[in-house]
């Protein structure tokens, strides 16, 4: 077993619906089942990653007012029906483990969709909170995966602060690369302000997330955009992964905890293996 | 992995003839098929051996657990899980059992039925850390696919409490389908 050591990766694309959450969740699951210790962090106020991992438990989580990333940022738990003072927050309390999607080796820091409000309300949200949390528990993980929101915000900075790599899923469609210059600028700006921090794009993964791209349906449009993605990638010296993620109705099913008929989603590990090898992690 | 080979062979064909030609040829083949396409081999009629077999009485999970040799402190949790298994609120479907085995690194049961999986499942559960069994119970884990309706309700409820009546909009965006590309959405 050779490995370059524990690593933190943010799954980012300034576009929505490209498969960030799907990729983050399934990479987490893959790593966990391979025996790696995984921390998955939901940085998207939409909380899709949390819902995917927790399924029906997410209802209870909301009802019980369990702590989430919101409380991690606030640094305390507000009073609840059972506690009548603000209480200190223990990172362990925030983590959800043993989910049916993530398995035994994965822990999740869940999100809530009042997260963005809370950050806007805060005078100066500290973009290093998450990096600190990870640093404090760094011995517990082989891999940390952060699922990001589709818009550039303070949360993008929060993700960068913790990450060594950025993974970018794209859909092979017209406009696929429109976000690339934005991402490049945003990363360059971050690097300029944080000179001691090494962060780079681990690569672009083509995710055929619509049936329009499967088989011949994507047609010349699909081929053109793939060429475009490769050209724009090369321009920025960003790696493009060989393995594409196939279209499969199995993906949305798995994401809601339905493991029957995964279809072509069974090929996801082809990409996962290539990705882990590329970043120097044995899975 | 039969599908894998098929994919590889198709890739080969596509690289040799191009996607369009292969696609056209496939469409042609499909069109020529009789309307009732036989997807797999039909089962042989009159499977004597099966008919001759006496139907075995189905062992229920709680009965199975009750007969197991387990220490006193974990029998109650295990029985409770067994009850849930019978009520189909724990591992309600075969696919959930497969995933459970996958996640816990145990071989899938050979049996295709839920009942047939009981021995392997409960032997594994009995050997688990009592705290972990209790957690399965407390958190109502492995209860099958998430129901999106109640989940959306819970988010809406939480949203109202957290930030007033406008909170619902974002919640409805959860698990959305990808939007149709312009050219397919009726714009020609
Ligand atoms: N390869 C794929 N095949 C089929 N559906 C996919 C695929 N990838 C993603 N999806 C679906 O597309 C939608 C958007 O994916 P998601 O991962 O939530 O994107 P993002 O996090 O970038 O917004 C979801 O409904 C998801 O299930
Ligand atoms: Mg997402």
GROMACS .gro file of C-alpha atoms and ligand atoms in nm:
model
  499
    1UNK     CA    1   0.000   0.000   0.000
    2UNK     CA    2   0.154   0.324  -0.113
    3UNK     CA    3  -0.012   0.652  -0.043
    4UNK     CA    4   0.101   1.009  -0.031
    5UNK     CA    5  -0.088   1.058   0.294
    6UNK     CA    6  -0.421   1.210   0.391
    7UNK     CA    7  -0.570   1.459   0.153
    8UNK     CA    8  -0.854   1.709   0.129
    9UNK     CA    9  -1.042   1.766  -0.195
   10UNK     CA   10  -1.315   2.014  -0.281
   11UNK     CA   11  -1.565   1.928  -0.551
   12UNK     CA   12  -1.630   2.257  -0.724
   13UNK     CA   13  -1.795   2.401  -1.029
   14UNK     CA   14  -1.961   2.739  -1.033
   15UNK     CA   15  -2.245   2.572  -1.223
   16UNK     CA   16  -2.527   2.379  -1.060
   17UNK     CA   17  -2.652   2.038  -1.164
   18UNK     CA   18  -2.319   1.919  -1.304
   19UNK     CA   19  -2.290   1.633  -1.055
   20UNK     CA   20  -2.080   1.781  -0.775
   21UNK     CA   21  -2.289   1.624  -0.503
   22UNK     CA   22  -2.319   1.292  -0.682
   23UNK     CA   23  -1.944   1.274  -0.735
   24UNK     CA   24  -1.863   1.381  -0.378
   25UNK     CA   25  -2.106   1.129  -0.229
   26UNK     CA   26  -1.998   0.837  -0.442
   27UNK     CA   27  -1.626   0.907  -0.405
   28UNK     CA   28  -1.689   0.910  -0.031
   29UNK     CA   29  -1.878   0.584  -0.046
   30UNK     CA   30  -1.614   0.424  -0.266
   31UNK     CA   31  -1.332   0.527  -0.035
   32UNK     CA   32  -1.521   0.417   0.275
   33UNK     CA   33  -1.598   0.075   0.132
   34UNK     CA   34  -1.233   0.043   0.035
   35UNK     CA   35  -1.144   0.089   0.401
   36UNK     CA   36  -1.025   0.451   0.392
   37UNK     CA   37  -1.136   0.681   0.670
   38UNK     CA   38  -1.350   0.948   0.511
   39UNK     CA   39  -1.481   1.284   0.626
   40UNK     CA   40  -1.750   1.425   0.395
   41UNK     CA   41  -1.842   1.788   0.445
   42UNK     CA   42  -2.156   1.946   0.308
   43UNK     CA   43  -2.079   2.311   0.240
   44UNK     CA   44  -2.388   2.368   0.029
   45UNK     CA   45  -2.684   2.531   0.206
   46UNK     CA   46  -2.904   2.320  -0.023
   47UNK     CA   47  -2.781   2.025   0.184
   48UNK     CA   48  -2.818   1.768  -0.092
   49UNK     CA   49  -2.511   1.577   0.025
   50UNK     CA   50  -2.655   1.555   0.376
   51UNK     CA   51  -2.986   1.434   0.242
   52UNK     CA   52  -2.814   1.176   0.024
   53UNK     CA   53  -2.613   1.033   0.311
   54UNK     CA   54  -2.877   1.060   0.580
   55UNK     CA   55  -3.191   0.979   0.380
   56UNK     CA   56  -3.492   0.962   0.609
   57UNK     CA   57  -3.269   1.038   0.906
   58UNK     CA   58  -3.235   1.393   0.778
   59UNK     CA   59  -3.597   1.456   0.884
   60UNK     CA   60  -3.519   1.355   1.238
   61UNK     CA   61  -3.199   1.556   1.231
   62UNK     CA   62  -3.398   1.870   1.153
   63UNK     CA   63  -3.674   1.792   1.399
   64UNK     CA   64  -3.425   1.725   1.681
   65UNK     CA   65  -3.234   2.045   1.597
   66UNK     CA   66  -2.911   1.848   1.594
   67UNK     CA   67  -2.597   2.054   1.537
   68UNK     CA   68  -2.472   2.103   1.183
   69UNK     CA   69  -2.206   2.300   1.000
   70UNK     CA   70  -2.402   2.609   1.102
   71UNK     CA   71  -2.321   2.553   1.469
   72UNK     CA   72  -1.963   2.466   1.379
   73UNK     CA   73  -1.928   2.811   1.226
   74UNK     CA   74  -2.109   2.983   1.510
   75UNK     CA   75  -1.889   2.803   1.760
   76UNK     CA   76  -2.172   2.714   1.995
   77UNK     CA   77  -2.505   2.533   2.020
   78UNK     CA   78  -2.798   2.757   2.094
   79UNK     CA   79  -3.033   2.669   2.381
   80UNK     CA   80  -3.272   2.382   2.300
   81UNK     CA   81  -3.573   2.237   2.478
   82UNK     CA   82  -3.329   2.038   2.694
   83UNK     CA   83  -3.039   2.284   2.733
   84UNK     CA   84  -3.118   2.629   2.861
   85UNK     CA   85  -2.784   2.794   2.795
   86UNK     CA   86  -2.575   2.809   2.485
   87UNK     CA   87  -2.341   2.510   2.502
   88UNK     CA   88  -2.000   2.456   2.354
   89UNK     CA   89  -1.978   2.261   2.034
   90UNK     CA   90  -1.780   1.942   2.001
   91UNK     CA   91  -1.694   1.852   1.643
   92UNK     CA   92  -1.771   1.488   1.721
   93UNK     CA   93  -2.129   1.590   1.802
   94UNK     CA   94  -2.172   1.735   1.458
   95UNK     CA   95  -2.053   1.430   1.271
   96UNK     CA   96  -2.300   1.173   1.147
   97UNK     CA   97  -2.165   0.824   1.101
   98UNK     CA   98  -2.275   0.481   0.980
   99UNK     CA   99  -2.505   0.596   0.705
  100UNK     CA  100  -2.644   0.343   0.463
  101UNK     CA  101  -2.478   0.526   0.173
  102UNK     CA  102  -2.148   0.605   0.338
  103UNK     CA  103  -2.082   0.290   0.535
  104UNK     CA  104  -1.874   0.238   0.846
  105UNK     CA  105  -1.571   0.444   0.758
  106UNK     CA  106  -1.740   0.765   0.657
  107UNK     CA  107  -1.845   1.055   0.875
  108UNK     CA  108  -2.049   1.347   0.752
  109UNK     CA  109  -2.067   1.707   0.865
  110UNK     CA  110  -2.420   1.792   0.754
  111UNK     CA  111  -2.553   2.122   0.631
  112UNK     CA  112  -2.879   2.309   0.671
  113UNK     CA  113  -3.030   2.554   0.435
  114UNK     CA  114  -3.034   2.842   0.679
  115UNK     CA  115  -2.653   2.815   0.655
  116UNK     CA  116  -2.625   3.097   0.402
  117UNK     CA  117  -2.846   3.330   0.609
  118UNK     CA  118  -2.635   3.263   0.914
  119UNK     CA  119  -2.318   3.350   0.727
  120UNK     CA  120  -2.467   3.666   0.584
  121UNK     CA  121  -2.579   3.767   0.931
  122UNK     CA  122  -2.235   3.707   1.077
  123UNK     CA  123  -2.023   4.022   1.078
  124UNK     CA  124  -1.708   3.855   0.954
  125UNK     CA  125  -1.747   3.483   0.901
  126UNK     CA  126  -1.413   3.314   0.959
  127UNK     CA  127  -1.310   3.133   0.642
  128UNK     CA  128  -1.059   2.923   0.833
  129UNK     CA  129  -1.304   2.752   1.066
  130UNK     CA  130  -1.327   2.436   0.860
  131UNK     CA  131  -0.953   2.411   0.795
  132UNK     CA  132  -0.903   2.436   1.171
  133UNK     CA  133  -1.156   2.163   1.242
  134UNK     CA  134  -0.981   1.934   0.995
  135UNK     CA  135  -0.639   2.022   1.132
  136UNK     CA  136  -0.755   1.933   1.483
  137UNK     CA  137  -0.870   1.588   1.375
  138UNK     CA  138  -0.626   1.528   1.090
  139UNK     CA  139  -0.515   1.191   1.226
  140UNK     CA  140  -0.867   1.059   1.193
  141UNK     CA  141  -0.886   1.082   0.813
  142UNK     CA  142  -0.738   0.941   0.498
  143UNK     CA  143  -0.952   1.160   0.280
  144UNK     CA  144  -1.169   1.466   0.332
  145UNK     CA  145  -1.423   1.551   0.062
  146UNK     CA  146  -1.602   1.886   0.049
  147UNK     CA  147  -1.916   1.932  -0.156
  148UNK     CA  148  -1.947   2.297  -0.256
  149UNK     CA  149  -2.235   2.525  -0.343
  150UNK     CA  150  -2.262   2.625  -0.708
  151UNK     CA  151  -2.204   2.996  -0.650
  152UNK     CA  152  -1.883   3.171  -0.557
  153UNK     CA  153  -1.910   3.301  -0.202
  154UNK     CA  154  -1.731   3.302   0.127
  155UNK     CA  155  -1.804   2.928   0.129
  156UNK     CA  156  -1.578   2.878  -0.173
  157UNK     CA  157  -1.299   3.038   0.032
  158UNK     CA  158  -1.383   2.816   0.324
  159UNK     CA  159  -1.342   2.514   0.097
  160UNK     CA  160  -1.016   2.640  -0.055
  161UNK     CA  161  -0.870   2.708   0.289
  162UNK     CA  162  -0.901   2.339   0.372
  163UNK     CA  163  -0.814   2.187   0.036
  164UNK     CA  164  -0.507   2.059  -0.141
  165UNK     CA  165  -0.703   1.973  -0.455
  166UNK     CA  166  -1.007   2.083  -0.647
  167UNK     CA  167  -1.207   1.836  -0.854
  168UNK     CA  168  -1.429   1.980  -1.127
  169UNK     CA  169  -1.718   1.780  -1.272
  170UNK     CA  170  -1.857   1.913  -1.600
  171UNK     CA  171  -2.145   1.818  -1.825
  172UNK     CA  172  -2.052   1.777  -2.190
  173UNK     CA  173  -2.275   2.056  -2.317
  174UNK     CA  174  -2.251   2.395  -2.477
  175UNK     CA  175  -2.129   2.644  -2.213
  176UNK     CA  176  -1.963   2.363  -2.018
  177UNK     CA  177  -1.640   2.557  -1.992
  178UNK     CA  178  -1.793   2.896  -1.923
  179UNK     CA  179  -1.703   2.862  -1.555
  180UNK     CA  180  -1.339   2.769  -1.615
  181UNK     CA  181  -1.197   3.124  -1.632
  182UNK     CA  182  -1.402   3.212  -1.324
  183UNK     CA  183  -1.257   2.917  -1.135
  184UNK     CA  184  -0.906   3.000  -1.254
  185UNK     CA  185  -0.940   3.363  -1.139
  186UNK     CA  186  -1.088   3.262  -0.810
  187UNK     CA  187  -0.807   3.011  -0.744
  188UNK     CA  188  -0.537   3.257  -0.853
  189UNK     CA  189  -0.682   3.523  -0.629
  190UNK     CA  190  -0.687   3.280  -0.339
  191UNK     CA  191  -0.330   3.170  -0.402
  192UNK     CA  192  -0.222   3.535  -0.418
  193UNK     CA  193  -0.365   3.597  -0.074
  194UNK     CA  194  -0.246   3.270   0.076
  195UNK     CA  195   0.106   3.223  -0.048
  196UNK     CA  196   0.187   2.939   0.184
  197UNK     CA  197  -0.101   2.731   0.058
  198UNK     CA  198  -0.059   2.474  -0.220
  199UNK     CA  199  -0.384   2.415  -0.400
  200UNK     CA  200  -0.439   2.290  -0.753
  201UNK     CA  201  -0.701   2.150  -0.983
  202UNK     CA  202  -0.670   1.772  -0.963
  203UNK     CA  203  -0.868   1.747  -1.283
  204UNK     CA  204  -1.187   1.774  -1.479
  205UNK     CA  205  -1.427   1.482  -1.492
  206UNK     CA  206  -1.686   1.462  -1.766
  207UNK     CA  207  -2.019   1.363  -1.617
  208UNK     CA  208  -2.285   1.258  -1.866
  209UNK     CA  209  -2.552   1.361  -1.624
  210UNK     CA  210  -2.840   1.380  -1.869
  211UNK     CA  211  -2.983   1.121  -2.104
  212UNK     CA  212  -2.926   1.377  -2.376
  213UNK     CA  213  -2.559   1.292  -2.357
  214UNK     CA  214  -2.595   0.917  -2.356
  215UNK     CA  215  -2.546   0.708  -2.665
  216UNK     CA  216  -2.574   0.901  -2.985
  217UNK     CA  217  -2.824   1.154  -2.854
  218UNK     CA  218  -2.563   1.408  -2.764
  219UNK     CA  219  -2.445   1.376  -3.124
  220UNK     CA  220  -2.204   1.630  -3.266
  221UNK     CA  221  -2.288   1.878  -2.988
  222UNK     CA  222  -2.158   1.639  -2.728
  223UNK     CA  223  -1.843   1.572  -2.928
  224UNK     CA  224  -1.782   1.941  -2.986
  225UNK     CA  225  -1.819   2.026  -2.621
  226UNK     CA  226  -1.589   1.741  -2.519
  227UNK     CA  227  -1.322   1.880  -2.751
  228UNK     CA  228  -1.387   2.226  -2.608
  229UNK     CA  229  -1.352   2.097  -2.252
  230UNK     CA  230  -1.022   1.933  -2.339
  231UNK     CA  231  -0.890   2.245  -2.510
  232UNK     CA  232  -0.990   2.478  -2.226
  233UNK     CA  233  -0.852   2.231  -1.975
  234UNK     CA  234  -0.518   2.218  -2.150
  235UNK     CA  235  -0.506   2.596  -2.166
  236UNK     CA  236  -0.514   2.604  -1.786
  237UNK     CA  237  -0.295   2.294  -1.756
  238UNK     CA  238  -0.580   2.110  -1.589
  239UNK     CA  239  -0.584   1.734  -1.617
  240UNK     CA  240  -0.887   1.567  -1.781
  241UNK     CA  241  -0.973   1.228  -1.642
  242UNK     CA  242  -0.980   0.945  -1.890
  243UNK     CA  243  -1.285   0.779  -1.735
  244UNK     CA  244  -1.609   0.965  -1.791
  245UNK     CA  245  -1.902   0.912  -1.560
  246UNK     CA  246  -2.173   0.745  -1.768
  247UNK     CA  247  -2.533   0.856  -1.774
  248UNK     CA  248  -2.739   0.632  -1.549
  249UNK     CA  249  -3.075   0.659  -1.381
  250UNK     CA  250  -2.905   0.457  -1.112
  251UNK     CA  251  -2.727   0.770  -0.984
  252UNK     CA  252  -3.033   0.965  -0.864
  253UNK     CA  253  -3.170   0.639  -0.723
  254UNK     CA  254  -2.857   0.561  -0.523
  255UNK     CA  255  -2.853   0.918  -0.398
  256UNK     CA  256  -3.189   0.863  -0.234
  257UNK     CA  257  -3.085   0.530  -0.090
  258UNK     CA  258  -3.239   0.308  -0.353
  259UNK     CA  259  -2.984   0.042  -0.438
  260UNK     CA  260  -3.202  -0.164  -0.668
  261UNK     CA  261  -3.112  -0.155  -1.039
  262UNK     CA  262  -2.805   0.071  -1.026
  263UNK     CA  263  -2.761   0.025  -1.402
  264UNK     CA  264  -2.448   0.187  -1.543
  265UNK     CA  265  -2.385   0.358  -1.210
  266UNK     CA  266  -2.190   0.039  -1.131
  267UNK     CA  267  -1.914   0.181  -1.350
  268UNK     CA  268  -1.852   0.475  -1.115
  269UNK     CA  269  -1.559   0.294  -0.948
  270UNK     CA  270  -1.371   0.307  -1.280
  271UNK     CA  271  -1.349   0.682  -1.236
  272UNK     CA  272  -1.301   0.662  -0.859
  273UNK     CA  273  -0.996   0.438  -0.899
  274UNK     CA  274  -0.843   0.662  -1.162
  275UNK     CA  275  -0.906   0.967  -0.946
  276UNK     CA  276  -0.756   0.821  -0.630
  277UNK     CA  277  -0.454   0.696  -0.816
  278UNK     CA  278  -0.406   1.039  -0.973
  279UNK     CA  279  -0.397   1.213  -0.636
  280UNK     CA  280  -0.173   0.949  -0.484
  281UNK     CA  281  -0.422   0.766  -0.266
  282UNK     CA  282  -0.465   0.391  -0.272
  283UNK     CA  283  -0.821   0.272  -0.254
  284UNK     CA  284  -1.952  -0.862  -1.557
  285UNK     CA  285  -2.130  -0.933  -1.880
  286UNK     CA  286  -2.223  -0.567  -1.936
  287UNK     CA  287  -1.862  -0.465  -1.910
  288UNK     CA  288  -1.766  -0.690  -2.198
  289UNK     CA  289  -2.058  -0.562  -2.400
  290UNK     CA  290  -1.947  -0.205  -2.337
  291UNK     CA  291  -1.593  -0.287  -2.442
  292UNK     CA  292  -1.711  -0.457  -2.759
  293UNK     CA  293  -1.938  -0.168  -2.840
  294UNK     CA  294  -1.651   0.074  -2.789
  295UNK     CA  295  -1.448  -0.129  -3.035
  296UNK     CA  296  -1.728  -0.113  -3.292
  297UNK     CA  297  -1.772   0.259  -3.237
  298UNK     CA  298  -1.402   0.325  -3.282
  299UNK     CA  299  -1.404   0.122  -3.603
  300UNK     CA  300  -1.726   0.244  -3.768
  301UNK     CA  301  -1.809   0.564  -3.586
  302UNK     CA  302  -2.095   0.621  -3.346
  303UNK     CA  303  -2.347   0.722  -3.611
  304UNK     CA  304  -2.313   0.409  -3.823
  305UNK     CA  305  -2.328   0.179  -3.522
  306UNK     CA  306  -2.630   0.364  -3.390
  307UNK     CA  307  -2.818   0.345  -3.721
  308UNK     CA  308  -2.743  -0.024  -3.749
  309UNK     CA  309  -2.863  -0.085  -3.395
  310UNK     CA  310  -3.185   0.106  -3.457
  311UNK     CA  311  -3.239  -0.110  -3.765
  312UNK     CA  312  -3.186  -0.426  -3.565
  313UNK     CA  313  -3.428  -0.310  -3.297
  314UNK     CA  314  -3.690  -0.226  -3.561
  315UNK     CA  315  -3.663  -0.575  -3.706
  316UNK     CA  316  -3.731  -0.745  -3.372
  317UNK     CA  317  -4.080  -0.887  -3.317
  318UNK     CA  318  -4.278  -0.668  -3.078
  319UNK     CA  319  -4.237  -0.901  -2.783
  320UNK     CA  320  -3.864  -0.899  -2.745
  321UNK     CA  321  -3.744  -1.193  -2.542
  322UNK     CA  322  -3.506  -1.042  -2.294
  323UNK     CA  323  -3.383  -1.358  -2.137
  324UNK     CA  324  -3.428  -1.730  -2.180
  325UNK     CA  325  -3.778  -1.847  -2.090
  326UNK     CA  326  -3.804  -2.071  -1.788
  327UNK     CA  327  -3.844  -2.438  -1.881
  328UNK     CA  328  -4.201  -2.556  -1.837
  329UNK     CA  329  -4.288  -2.800  -1.564
  330UNK     CA  330  -3.986  -2.770  -1.342
  331UNK     CA  331  -4.041  -3.104  -1.172
  332UNK     CA  332  -3.772  -3.071  -0.912
  333UNK     CA  333  -3.916  -2.745  -0.790
  334UNK     CA  334  -4.273  -2.874  -0.779
  335UNK     CA  335  -4.163  -3.183  -0.593
  336UNK     CA  336  -3.996  -2.978  -0.322
  337UNK     CA  337  -4.210  -2.937  -0.014
  338UNK     CA  338  -4.270  -2.575   0.079
  339UNK     CA  339  -4.063  -2.506   0.389
  340UNK     CA  340  -4.224  -2.311   0.669
  341UNK     CA  341  -4.081  -1.960   0.660
  342UNK     CA  342  -3.878  -1.877   0.968
  343UNK     CA  343  -3.953  -1.527   1.092
  344UNK     CA  344  -3.667  -1.307   1.206
  345UNK     CA  345  -3.778  -1.275   1.572
  346UNK     CA  346  -3.815  -1.655   1.596
  347UNK     CA  347  -3.470  -1.698   1.450
  348UNK     CA  348  -3.318  -1.450   1.694
  349UNK     CA  349  -3.501  -1.603   1.988
  350UNK     CA  350  -3.330  -1.935   1.914
  351UNK     CA  351  -2.984  -1.780   1.884
  352UNK     CA  352  -2.731  -1.815   2.160
  353UNK     CA  353  -2.683  -1.450   2.254
  354UNK     CA  354  -2.586  -1.272   2.573
  355UNK     CA  355  -2.872  -1.120   2.765
  356UNK     CA  356  -2.791  -0.754   2.713
  357UNK     CA  357  -2.803  -0.756   2.338
  358UNK     CA  358  -3.094  -0.993   2.285
  359UNK     CA  359  -3.350  -0.716   2.336
  360UNK     CA  360  -3.198  -0.482   2.077
  361UNK     CA  361  -3.156  -0.766   1.834
  362UNK     CA  362  -3.515  -0.877   1.882
  363UNK     CA  363  -3.633  -0.522   1.826
  364UNK     CA  364  -3.436  -0.510   1.501
  365UNK     CA  365  -3.582  -0.847   1.402
  366UNK     CA  366  -3.932  -0.710   1.460
  367UNK     CA  367  -3.850  -0.415   1.240
  368UNK     CA  368  -3.714  -0.651   0.978
  369UNK     CA  369  -4.045  -0.838   0.977
  370UNK     CA  370  -4.237  -0.511   0.960
  371UNK     CA  371  -4.015  -0.408   0.667
  372UNK     CA  372  -3.890  -0.095   0.835
  373UNK     CA  373  -3.537  -0.237   0.866
  374UNK     CA  374  -3.381  -0.346   0.536
  375UNK     CA  375  -3.720  -0.345   0.360
  376UNK     CA  376  -3.596  -0.473   0.028
  377UNK     CA  377  -3.344  -0.721  -0.105
  378UNK     CA  378  -3.142  -0.432  -0.249
  379UNK     CA  379  -3.112  -0.287   0.103
  380UNK     CA  380  -2.983  -0.619   0.231
  381UNK     CA  381  -2.728  -0.632  -0.048
  382UNK     CA  382  -2.611  -0.281   0.037
  383UNK     CA  383  -2.597  -0.363   0.408
  384UNK     CA  384  -2.375  -0.666   0.336
  385UNK     CA  385  -2.164  -0.457   0.102
  386UNK     CA  386  -2.110  -0.189   0.364
  387UNK     CA  387  -2.034  -0.435   0.641
  388UNK     CA  388  -1.798  -0.635   0.426
  389UNK     CA  389  -1.994  -0.959   0.451
  390UNK     CA  390  -2.080  -1.186   0.159
  391UNK     CA  391  -2.422  -1.137   0.010
  392UNK     CA  392  -2.659  -1.415   0.109
  393UNK     CA  393  -2.700  -1.668  -0.169
  394UNK     CA  394  -3.077  -1.660  -0.122
  395UNK     CA  395  -3.274  -1.418  -0.333
  396UNK     CA  396  -3.544  -1.374  -0.069
  397UNK     CA  397  -3.543  -1.157   0.242
  398UNK     CA  398  -3.635  -1.454   0.457
  399UNK     CA  399  -3.342  -1.651   0.321
  400UNK     CA  400  -3.104  -1.373   0.427
  401UNK     CA  401  -3.209  -1.384   0.794
  402UNK     CA  402  -2.943  -1.625   0.924
  403UNK     CA  403  -2.648  -1.447   0.768
  404UNK     CA  404  -2.777  -1.102   0.862
  405UNK     CA  405  -2.859  -1.174   1.221
  406UNK     CA  406  -2.543  -1.373   1.282
  407UNK     CA  407  -2.350  -1.065   1.170
  408UNK     CA  408  -2.567  -0.829   1.375
  409UNK     CA  409  -2.524  -1.046   1.685
  410UNK     CA  410  -2.148  -1.014   1.654
  411UNK     CA  411  -2.158  -0.635   1.618
  412UNK     CA  412  -2.068  -0.389   1.892
  413UNK     CA  413  -2.382  -0.353   2.110
  414UNK     CA  414  -2.361   0.027   2.079
  415UNK     CA  415  -2.365  -0.001   1.702
  416UNK     CA  416  -2.672  -0.227   1.709
  417UNK     CA  417  -2.844   0.016   1.941
  418UNK     CA  418  -2.761   0.300   1.704
  419UNK     CA  419  -2.914   0.114   1.411
  420UNK     CA  420  -3.227   0.095   1.618
  421UNK     CA  421  -3.228   0.450   1.755
  422UNK     CA  422  -3.155   0.615   1.425
  423UNK     CA  423  -3.396   0.403   1.229
  424UNK     CA  424  -3.111   0.337   0.990
  425UNK     CA  425  -3.124   0.120   0.679
  426UNK     CA  426  -3.495   0.176   0.643
  427UNK     CA  427  -3.485   0.183   0.264
  428UNK     CA  428  -3.505   0.463   0.009
  429UNK     CA  429  -3.577   0.808   0.147
  430UNK     CA  430  -3.931   0.929   0.105
  431UNK     CA  431  -3.901   1.266  -0.056
  432UNK     CA  432  -4.245   1.397   0.045
  433UNK     CA  433  -4.195   1.383   0.422
  434UNK     CA  434  -3.838   1.506   0.378
  435UNK     CA  435  -3.959   1.814   0.190
  436UNK     CA  436  -4.221   1.868   0.461
  437UNK     CA  437  -3.959   1.850   0.732
  438UNK     CA  438  -3.740   2.101   0.550
  439UNK     CA  439  -4.034   2.334   0.500
  440UNK     CA  440  -4.126   2.302   0.866
  441UNK     CA  441  -3.771   2.375   0.973
  442UNK     CA  442  -3.753   2.663   0.727
  443UNK     CA  443  -4.065   2.831   0.865
  444UNK     CA  444  -3.922   2.806   1.213
  445UNK     CA  445  -3.580   2.928   1.107
  446UNK     CA  446  -3.654   3.212   0.871
  447UNK     CA  447  -4.020   3.266   0.801
  448UNK     CA  448  -4.260   3.176   0.523
  449UNK     CA  449  -4.025   3.242   0.231
  450UNK     CA  450  -3.801   2.956   0.325
  451UNK     CA  451  -3.976   2.704   0.109
  452UNK     CA  452  -3.829   2.807  -0.223
  453UNK     CA  453  -3.484   2.668  -0.166
  454UNK     CA  454  -3.613   2.349  -0.016
  455UNK     CA  455  -3.804   2.268  -0.331
  456UNK     CA  456  -3.480   2.270  -0.525
  457UNK     CA  457  -3.358   1.958  -0.351
  458UNK     CA  458  -3.317   1.648  -0.567
  459UNK     CA  459  -3.409   1.843  -0.873
  460UNK     CA  460  -3.370   1.687  -1.213
  461UNK     CA  461  -3.119   1.853  -1.442
  462UNK     CA  462  -3.291   2.110  -1.663
  463UNK     CA  463  -3.350   2.023  -2.026
  464UNK     CA  464  -3.100   2.169  -2.268
  465UNK     CA  465  -3.256   2.453  -2.469
  466UNK     CA  466  -3.280   2.261  -2.795
  467UNK     CA  467  -3.482   1.980  -2.635
  468UNK     CA  468  -3.709   2.197  -2.427
  469UNK     CA  469  -3.938   2.278  -2.716
  470UNK     CA  470  -3.735   2.567  -2.852
  471UNK     CA  471  -3.653   2.481  -3.210
  472LIG     N1  472  -2.415   1.054  -1.445
  472LIG     C1  473  -2.540   1.084  -1.413
  472LIG     N2  474  -2.643   1.017  -1.469
  472LIG     C2  475  -2.770   1.049  -1.440
  472LIG     N3  476  -2.808   1.145  -1.355
  472LIG     C3  477  -2.710   1.216  -1.295
  472LIG     C4  478  -2.572   1.189  -1.319
  472LIG     N4  479  -2.498   1.275  -1.246
  472LIG     C5  480  -2.587   1.353  -1.178
  472LIG     N5  481  -2.713   1.317  -1.205
  472LIG     C6  482  -2.835   1.379  -1.156
  472LIG     O1  483  -2.831   1.516  -1.193
  472LIG     C7  484  -2.883   1.599  -1.088
  472LIG     C8  485  -2.779   1.701  -1.045
  472LIG     O2  486  -2.668   1.632  -0.988
  472LIG     P1  487  -2.597   1.685  -0.858
  472LIG     O3  488  -2.494   1.585  -0.820
  472LIG     O4  489  -2.698   1.719  -0.753
  472LIG     O5  490  -2.530   1.817  -0.916
  472LIG     P2  491  -2.471   1.946  -0.841
  472LIG     O6  492  -2.431   1.905  -0.704
  472LIG     O7  493  -2.354   1.986  -0.925
  472LIG     O8  494  -2.579   2.049  -0.841
  472LIG     C9  495  -2.924   1.505  -0.976
  472LIG     O9  496  -3.060   1.476  -0.988
  472LIG    C10  497  -2.840   1.380  -1.004
  472LIG    O10  498  -2.903   1.265  -0.954
  473LIG    MG1  499  -2.494   1.987  -0.518
   0.00000   0.00000   0.00000
